[in-house]
Amino acid sequence: MSASTVRARTTSVDQTRDLAAALAELARPGDLLVLVGDLGAGKTAFCQGFGRGLGVDEQITSPTFAIVQSYTGRLDLHHLDVYRLGQLNEALDLGLNELLDEGGVTIIEWGDMIVPVLPPDFLEVHLDLDPDADAASDEALNVRSVGLVPVGARWSARVRAVRTALAAWAVDEPGSDPTC
Ligand code: ADP
Ligand code: MG
C-alpha cells in the first residue's frame, strides 16, 4: 500500500457499517469499489453500511446465487460477489462496464480475483482481522483494520475527502505529518 493509503480501524460490525456509510457520502455515479479480505472479514457488512449511506432501504445480503444484485437508492448500488466465478473469462460476462455506465455505484466482493478485467479506476478496500490482536479475547475478534487504496486518478483525487470522511476511525500513520 502506498502513501495515499487511508488506514482505519473498527472494533465492531456496526462500526464497519458506519464507516462504509460515511464513505458512501462521497460516492459518485459510475464509482467502483473493490473489496479485498478473507471470508468473514466484513465485506458484506461493509456493503450493507455503504448501501445505507446511498439510501438503499432494502436489506443487503450476500449475492450467493445471483452474482450481481442491484438495489435502488439515492444512487443505485450494484453488489457483486465474484468468489464463485469459475474462471476469469466468466468475469467478462458480468457486463461490468455496462453496470458502471448505468450511473450507480458498483461494489465487488473478492474483486481482487478479477483484477485483469477491472477498469483502471477504483477504490480498493482491504478488510483484515487485526494481526496484532490477542485472538483469545472476544473484543480482539471484532477488530478489523481497513485500508483504502485509490487506484487511478478518479479516487486519487478524492484521498483527502476520504481521509476526512473516515476521520472518526482513523489510525495514525507512523511518521506521517497531519498537516500535509
Ligand atoms: P465477508 O463478506 O467478508 O465474508 P461478512 O460481512 O459476511 O464477511 O461477515 C463478517 C462477520 O464478522 C460478521 O459475522 C460480523 O458480525 C463479524 N464482525 C465482527 N467484528 C466486525 C467488524 N469490526 N467489522 C465487520 N464485521 C465484523
Ligand atoms: Mg461476503
PDB file of C-alpha atoms and ligand atoms in Angstrom:
ATOM      1  CA  MET A   1       0.000   0.000   0.000  1.00  0.00           C
ATOM      2  CA  SER A   2       1.280   3.465  -0.860  1.00  0.00           C
ATOM      3  CA  ALA A   3       1.440   6.852   0.863  1.00  0.00           C
ATOM      4  CA  SER A   4      -2.067   7.603  -0.373  1.00  0.00           C
ATOM      5  CA  THR A   5      -3.462   4.620   1.527  1.00  0.00           C
ATOM      6  CA  VAL A   6      -6.030   5.663   4.116  1.00  0.00           C
ATOM      7  CA  ARG A   7      -5.889   3.461   7.203  1.00  0.00           C
ATOM      8  CA  ALA A   8      -8.722   2.946   9.643  1.00  0.00           C
ATOM      9  CA  ARG A   9      -9.738   0.516  12.342  1.00  0.00           C
ATOM     10  CA  THR A  10     -13.126  -0.674  13.531  1.00  0.00           C
ATOM     11  CA  THR A  11     -13.987  -2.618  16.653  1.00  0.00           C
ATOM     12  CA  SER A  12     -17.481  -3.859  15.804  1.00  0.00           C
ATOM     13  CA  VAL A  13     -19.570  -4.812  12.805  1.00  0.00           C
ATOM     14  CA  ASP A  14     -21.676  -1.679  13.333  1.00  0.00           C
ATOM     15  CA  GLN A  15     -18.558   0.489  13.180  1.00  0.00           C
ATOM     16  CA  THR A  16     -17.613  -1.095   9.865  1.00  0.00           C
ATOM     17  CA  ARG A  17     -21.110  -0.360   8.584  1.00  0.00           C
ATOM     18  CA  ASP A  18     -20.923   3.233   9.849  1.00  0.00           C
ATOM     19  CA  LEU A  19     -17.511   3.742   8.222  1.00  0.00           C
ATOM     20  CA  ALA A  20     -18.861   2.449   4.916  1.00  0.00           C
ATOM     21  CA  ALA A  21     -21.950   4.682   5.196  1.00  0.00           C
ATOM     22  CA  ALA A  22     -19.688   7.699   5.756  1.00  0.00           C
ATOM     23  CA  LEU A  23     -17.648   6.762   2.686  1.00  0.00           C
ATOM     24  CA  ALA A  24     -20.832   6.443   0.625  1.00  0.00           C
ATOM     25  CA  GLU A  25     -21.415  10.177   1.132  1.00  0.00           C
ATOM     26  CA  LEU A  26     -18.534  10.705  -1.307  1.00  0.00           C
ATOM     27  CA  ALA A  27     -19.867   8.321  -3.931  1.00  0.00           C
ATOM     28  CA  ARG A  28     -20.443   9.473  -7.469  1.00  0.00           C
ATOM     29  CA  PRO A  29     -22.286   7.823 -10.341  1.00  0.00           C
ATOM     30  CA  GLY A  30     -20.066   5.254 -12.020  1.00  0.00           C
ATOM     31  CA  ASP A  31     -17.810   4.661  -9.000  1.00  0.00           C
ATOM     32  CA  LEU A  32     -16.321   1.235  -8.409  1.00  0.00           C
ATOM     33  CA  LEU A  33     -15.165  -0.237  -5.096  1.00  0.00           C
ATOM     34  CA  VAL A  34     -13.227  -3.487  -4.881  1.00  0.00           C
ATOM     35  CA  LEU A  35     -13.393  -5.289  -1.536  1.00  0.00           C
ATOM     36  CA  VAL A  36     -10.445  -7.445  -0.539  1.00  0.00           C
ATOM     37  CA  GLY A  37     -10.403  -9.680   2.527  1.00  0.00           C
ATOM     38  CA  ASP A  38     -10.860 -13.220   3.761  1.00  0.00           C
ATOM     39  CA  LEU A  39     -14.157 -14.919   4.461  1.00  0.00           C
ATOM     40  CA  GLY A  40     -15.702 -13.236   7.496  1.00  0.00           C
ATOM     41  CA  ALA A  41     -13.541 -10.124   7.195  1.00  0.00           C
ATOM     42  CA  GLY A  42     -16.627  -7.927   6.876  1.00  0.00           C
ATOM     43  CA  LYS A  43     -17.007  -7.316   3.139  1.00  0.00           C
ATOM     44  CA  THR A  44     -20.752  -7.899   3.146  1.00  0.00           C
ATOM     45  CA  ALA A  45     -21.125  -5.835   6.324  1.00  0.00           C
ATOM     46  CA  PHE A  46     -19.273  -3.024   4.554  1.00  0.00           C
ATOM     47  CA  CYS A  47     -21.699  -3.274   1.604  1.00  0.00           C
ATOM     48  CA  GLN A  48     -24.652  -3.086   3.988  1.00  0.00           C
ATOM     49  CA  GLY A  49     -23.365   0.145   5.500  1.00  0.00           C
ATOM     50  CA  PHE A  50     -22.420   1.553   2.131  1.00  0.00           C
ATOM     51  CA  GLY A  51     -25.918   0.796   0.864  1.00  0.00           C
ATOM     52  CA  ARG A  52     -27.433   2.554   3.871  1.00  0.00           C
ATOM     53  CA  GLY A  53     -25.265   5.582   3.041  1.00  0.00           C
ATOM     54  CA  LEU A  54     -26.613   5.524  -0.508  1.00  0.00           C
ATOM     55  CA  GLY A  55     -30.174   5.474   0.812  1.00  0.00           C
ATOM     56  CA  VAL A  56     -30.903   1.834  -0.032  1.00  0.00           C
ATOM     57  CA  ASP A  57     -33.846   0.655   2.102  1.00  0.00           C
ATOM     58  CA  GLU A  58     -33.843  -2.973   1.042  1.00  0.00           C
ATOM     59  CA  GLN A  59     -31.807  -5.407   3.127  1.00  0.00           C
ATOM     60  CA  ILE A  60     -28.474  -6.219   1.524  1.00  0.00           C
ATOM     61  CA  THR A  61     -27.400  -9.847   1.760  1.00  0.00           C
ATOM     62  CA  SER A  62     -24.658 -11.935   0.174  1.00  0.00           C
ATOM     63  CA  PRO A  63     -25.466 -12.315  -3.531  1.00  0.00           C
ATOM     64  CA  THR A  64     -24.775 -16.042  -3.366  1.00  0.00           C
ATOM     65  CA  PHE A  65     -26.819 -17.366  -6.270  1.00  0.00           C
ATOM     66  CA  ALA A  66     -27.060 -14.322  -8.475  1.00  0.00           C
ATOM     67  CA  ILE A  67     -23.567 -12.875  -8.733  1.00  0.00           C
ATOM     68  CA  VAL A  68     -24.963  -9.383  -9.288  1.00  0.00           C
ATOM     69  CA  GLN A  69     -27.680  -7.866  -7.109  1.00  0.00           C
ATOM     70  CA  SER A  70     -28.890  -4.312  -7.739  1.00  0.00           C
ATOM     71  CA  TYR A  71     -30.591  -2.060  -5.198  1.00  0.00           C
ATOM     72  CA  THR A  72     -32.363   1.265  -5.635  1.00  0.00           C
ATOM     73  CA  GLY A  73     -31.156   4.227  -3.586  1.00  0.00           C
ATOM     74  CA  ARG A  74     -30.207   7.902  -3.925  1.00  0.00           C
ATOM     75  CA  LEU A  75     -27.609   6.275  -6.146  1.00  0.00           C
ATOM     76  CA  ASP A  76     -28.290   2.677  -7.161  1.00  0.00           C
ATOM     77  CA  LEU A  77     -25.988   0.041  -5.726  1.00  0.00           C
ATOM     78  CA  HIS A  78     -24.769  -2.901  -7.793  1.00  0.00           C
ATOM     79  CA  HIS A  79     -23.418  -5.514  -5.395  1.00  0.00           C
ATOM     80  CA  LEU A  80     -21.296  -8.349  -6.768  1.00  0.00           C
ATOM     81  CA  ASP A  81     -19.570 -11.265  -5.090  1.00  0.00           C
ATOM     82  CA  VAL A  82     -17.246 -12.971  -7.557  1.00  0.00           C
ATOM     83  CA  TYR A  83     -15.916 -15.620  -5.147  1.00  0.00           C
ATOM     84  CA  ARG A  84     -17.744 -18.366  -7.001  1.00  0.00           C
ATOM     85  CA  LEU A  85     -16.794 -17.351 -10.512  1.00  0.00           C
ATOM     86  CA  GLY A  86     -15.167 -20.396 -12.055  1.00  0.00           C
ATOM     87  CA  GLN A  87     -12.841 -18.685 -14.476  1.00  0.00           C
ATOM     88  CA  LEU A  88     -11.602 -15.238 -15.206  1.00  0.00           C
ATOM     89  CA  ASN A  89     -13.332 -15.157 -18.588  1.00  0.00           C
ATOM     90  CA  GLU A  90     -16.680 -15.502 -16.790  1.00  0.00           C
ATOM     91  CA  ALA A  91     -15.906 -12.100 -15.295  1.00  0.00           C
ATOM     92  CA  LEU A  92     -16.062 -10.662 -18.805  1.00  0.00           C
ATOM     93  CA  ASP A  93     -19.708 -11.794 -18.982  1.00  0.00           C
ATOM     94  CA  LEU A  94     -20.609  -9.743 -15.905  1.00  0.00           C
ATOM     95  CA  GLY A  95     -21.019  -6.672 -18.089  1.00  0.00           C
ATOM     96  CA  LEU A  96     -19.047  -4.586 -15.655  1.00  0.00           C
ATOM     97  CA  ASN A  97     -18.623  -1.628 -17.987  1.00  0.00           C
ATOM     98  CA  GLU A  98     -22.352  -1.570 -18.699  1.00  0.00           C
ATOM     99  CA  LEU A  99     -23.090  -1.620 -14.954  1.00  0.00           C
ATOM    100  CA  LEU A 100     -20.706   1.295 -14.376  1.00  0.00           C
ATOM    101  CA  ASP A 101     -22.294   3.199 -17.256  1.00  0.00           C
ATOM    102  CA  GLU A 102     -25.730   2.815 -15.678  1.00  0.00           C
ATOM    103  CA  GLY A 103     -24.789   5.502 -13.210  1.00  0.00           C
ATOM    104  CA  GLY A 104     -24.990   3.688  -9.885  1.00  0.00           C
ATOM    105  CA  VAL A 105     -22.118   2.601  -7.671  1.00  0.00           C
ATOM    106  CA  THR A 106     -20.663  -0.880  -8.074  1.00  0.00           C
ATOM    107  CA  ILE A 107     -19.068  -2.843  -5.226  1.00  0.00           C
ATOM    108  CA  ILE A 108     -17.335  -6.159  -5.873  1.00  0.00           C
ATOM    109  CA  GLU A 109     -16.571  -8.547  -3.021  1.00  0.00           C
ATOM    110  CA  TRP A 110     -13.406 -10.555  -3.832  1.00  0.00           C
ATOM    111  CA  GLY A 111     -12.793  -8.108  -6.694  1.00  0.00           C
ATOM    112  CA  ASP A 112      -9.052  -8.743  -6.403  1.00  0.00           C
ATOM    113  CA  MET A 113      -9.733 -12.115  -8.047  1.00  0.00           C
ATOM    114  CA  ILE A 114     -10.709 -10.394 -11.304  1.00  0.00           C
ATOM    115  CA  VAL A 115      -8.174  -7.554 -11.451  1.00  0.00           C
ATOM    116  CA  PRO A 116      -7.317  -8.180 -15.131  1.00  0.00           C
ATOM    117  CA  VAL A 117     -10.878  -7.352 -16.201  1.00  0.00           C
ATOM    118  CA  LEU A 118     -11.379  -4.338 -13.931  1.00  0.00           C
ATOM    119  CA  PRO A 119     -11.435  -0.799 -15.341  1.00  0.00           C
ATOM    120  CA  PRO A 120      -8.446   1.423 -14.464  1.00  0.00           C
ATOM    121  CA  ASP A 121     -10.183   3.467 -11.730  1.00  0.00           C
ATOM    122  CA  PHE A 122     -11.448   2.054  -8.464  1.00  0.00           C
ATOM    123  CA  LEU A 123     -11.095   2.247  -4.706  1.00  0.00           C
ATOM    124  CA  GLU A 124      -9.614  -0.877  -3.203  1.00  0.00           C
ATOM    125  CA  VAL A 125     -10.901  -1.551   0.317  1.00  0.00           C
ATOM    126  CA  HIS A 126      -8.871  -4.060   2.327  1.00  0.00           C
ATOM    127  CA  LEU A 127     -10.527  -5.568   5.383  1.00  0.00           C
ATOM    128  CA  ASP A 128      -8.332  -7.597   7.699  1.00  0.00           C
ATOM    129  CA  LEU A 129      -8.626  -9.239  11.061  1.00  0.00           C
ATOM    130  CA  ASP A 130      -6.171  -7.437  13.288  1.00  0.00           C
ATOM    131  CA  PRO A 131      -2.907  -9.406  13.141  1.00  0.00           C
ATOM    132  CA  ASP A 132      -1.790  -7.934  16.480  1.00  0.00           C
ATOM    133  CA  ALA A 133      -4.970  -8.861  18.234  1.00  0.00           C
ATOM    134  CA  ASP A 134      -4.953 -11.388  21.004  1.00  0.00           C
ATOM    135  CA  ALA A 135      -7.426 -13.784  19.443  1.00  0.00           C
ATOM    136  CA  ALA A 136      -8.240 -15.219  22.846  1.00  0.00           C
ATOM    137  CA  SER A 137     -10.398 -12.221  23.727  1.00  0.00           C
ATOM    138  CA  ASP A 138     -13.827 -11.581  22.224  1.00  0.00           C
ATOM    139  CA  GLU A 139     -13.035  -7.914  21.737  1.00  0.00           C
ATOM    140  CA  ALA A 140      -9.984  -8.750  19.645  1.00  0.00           C
ATOM    141  CA  LEU A 141     -12.110 -10.928  17.364  1.00  0.00           C
ATOM    142  CA  ASN A 142     -14.189  -7.876  16.471  1.00  0.00           C
ATOM    143  CA  VAL A 143     -11.264  -5.689  15.405  1.00  0.00           C
ATOM    144  CA  ARG A 144     -10.757  -5.053  11.703  1.00  0.00           C
ATOM    145  CA  SER A 145      -8.143  -2.948  10.016  1.00  0.00           C
ATOM    146  CA  VAL A 146      -9.433  -1.148   6.967  1.00  0.00           C
ATOM    147  CA  GLY A 147      -7.046   0.044   4.260  1.00  0.00           C
ATOM    148  CA  LEU A 148      -8.354   2.159   1.404  1.00  0.00           C
ATOM    149  CA  VAL A 149      -6.134   2.338  -1.659  1.00  0.00           C
ATOM    150  CA  PRO A 150      -7.062   4.594  -4.575  1.00  0.00           C
ATOM    151  CA  VAL A 151      -6.276   3.046  -7.945  1.00  0.00           C
ATOM    152  CA  GLY A 152      -6.332   5.522 -10.843  1.00  0.00           C
ATOM    153  CA  ALA A 153      -6.990   9.267 -10.920  1.00  0.00           C
ATOM    154  CA  ARG A 154     -10.698   9.108 -10.109  1.00  0.00           C
ATOM    155  CA  TRP A 155     -10.133   8.069  -6.468  1.00  0.00           C
ATOM    156  CA  SER A 156      -6.642   9.519  -6.049  1.00  0.00           C
ATOM    157  CA  ALA A 157      -8.216  12.961  -6.452  1.00  0.00           C
ATOM    158  CA  ARG A 158     -10.508  12.194  -3.520  1.00  0.00           C
ATOM    159  CA  VAL A 159      -7.985  10.851  -0.982  1.00  0.00           C
ATOM    160  CA  ARG A 160      -8.231  13.910   1.252  1.00  0.00           C
ATOM    161  CA  ALA A 161     -12.002  13.735   1.231  1.00  0.00           C
ATOM    162  CA  VAL A 162     -11.854  10.024   2.067  1.00  0.00           C
ATOM    163  CA  ARG A 163      -9.455  10.728   4.939  1.00  0.00           C
ATOM    164  CA  THR A 164     -11.756  13.447   6.284  1.00  0.00           C
ATOM    165  CA  ALA A 165     -14.889  11.321   5.951  1.00  0.00           C
ATOM    166  CA  LEU A 166     -13.264   8.458   7.856  1.00  0.00           C
ATOM    167  CA  ALA A 167     -11.503  10.556  10.498  1.00  0.00           C
ATOM    168  CA  ALA A 168     -13.555   9.000  13.299  1.00  0.00           C
ATOM    169  CA  TRP A 169     -11.963   5.591  12.597  1.00  0.00           C
ATOM    170  CA  ALA A 170      -8.501   6.833  11.568  1.00  0.00           C
ATOM    171  CA  VAL A 171      -5.314   5.080  12.503  1.00  0.00           C
ATOM    172  CA  ASP A 172      -2.302   7.346  12.939  1.00  0.00           C
ATOM    173  CA  GLU A 173       0.346   6.712  10.332  1.00  0.00           C
ATOM    174  CA  PRO A 174       3.776   6.327  11.879  1.00  0.00           C
ATOM    175  CA  GLY A 175       5.862   9.327  10.854  1.00  0.00           C
ATOM    176  CA  SER A 176       3.043  10.979   8.960  1.00  0.00           C
ATOM    177  CA  ASP A 177       2.536  14.730   9.058  1.00  0.00           C
ATOM    178  CA  PRO A 178      -1.140  15.504   9.662  1.00  0.00           C
ATOM    179  CA  THR A 179      -0.739  18.974   8.168  1.00  0.00           C
ATOM    180  CA  CYS A 180       0.071  17.754   4.675  1.00  0.00           C
TER     181      CYS A 180
HETATM  182  P1  ADP B   1     -17.398 -11.346   4.374  1.00  0.00           P
HETATM  183  O1  ADP B   1     -18.439 -10.789   3.461  1.00  0.00           O
HETATM  184  O2  ADP B   1     -16.075 -10.646   4.267  1.00  0.00           O
HETATM  185  O3  ADP B   1     -17.224 -12.836   4.256  1.00  0.00           O
HETATM  186  P2  ADP B   1     -19.308 -10.734   6.462  1.00  0.00           P
HETATM  187  O4  ADP B   1     -19.551  -9.279   6.405  1.00  0.00           O
HETATM  188  O5  ADP B   1     -20.339 -11.628   5.843  1.00  0.00           O
HETATM  189  O6  ADP B   1     -17.848 -11.052   5.878  1.00  0.00           O
HETATM  190  O7  ADP B   1     -19.132 -11.205   7.953  1.00  0.00           O
HETATM  191  C1  ADP B   1     -18.335 -10.541   8.882  1.00  0.00           C
HETATM  192  C2  ADP B   1     -18.571 -11.217  10.232  1.00  0.00           C
HETATM  193  O8  ADP B   1     -17.654 -10.690  11.191  1.00  0.00           O
HETATM  194  C3  ADP B   1     -19.961 -10.932  10.755  1.00  0.00           C
HETATM  195  O9  ADP B   1     -20.411 -12.063  11.449  1.00  0.00           O
HETATM  196  C4  ADP B   1     -19.734  -9.764  11.706  1.00  0.00           C
HETATM  197  O10 ADP B   1     -20.696  -9.701  12.734  1.00  0.00           O
HETATM  198  C5  ADP B   1     -18.357 -10.105  12.259  1.00  0.00           C
HETATM  199  N1  ADP B   1     -17.600  -8.910  12.715  1.00  0.00           N
HETATM  200  C6  ADP B   1     -17.088  -8.749  13.954  1.00  0.00           C
HETATM  201  N2  ADP B   1     -16.428  -7.596  14.067  1.00  0.00           N
HETATM  202  C7  ADP B   1     -16.520  -6.988  12.861  1.00  0.00           C
HETATM  203  C8  ADP B   1     -16.025  -5.755  12.359  1.00  0.00           C
HETATM  204  N3  ADP B   1     -15.270  -4.902  13.092  1.00  0.00           N
HETATM  205  N4  ADP B   1     -16.315  -5.441  11.080  1.00  0.00           N
HETATM  206  C9  ADP B   1     -17.048  -6.288  10.315  1.00  0.00           C
HETATM  207  N5  ADP B   1     -17.519  -7.469  10.722  1.00  0.00           N
HETATM  208  C10 ADP B   1     -17.266  -7.836  11.992  1.00  0.00           C
HETATM  209 MG    MG B   2     -19.496 -11.585   1.848  1.00  0.00          MG
END
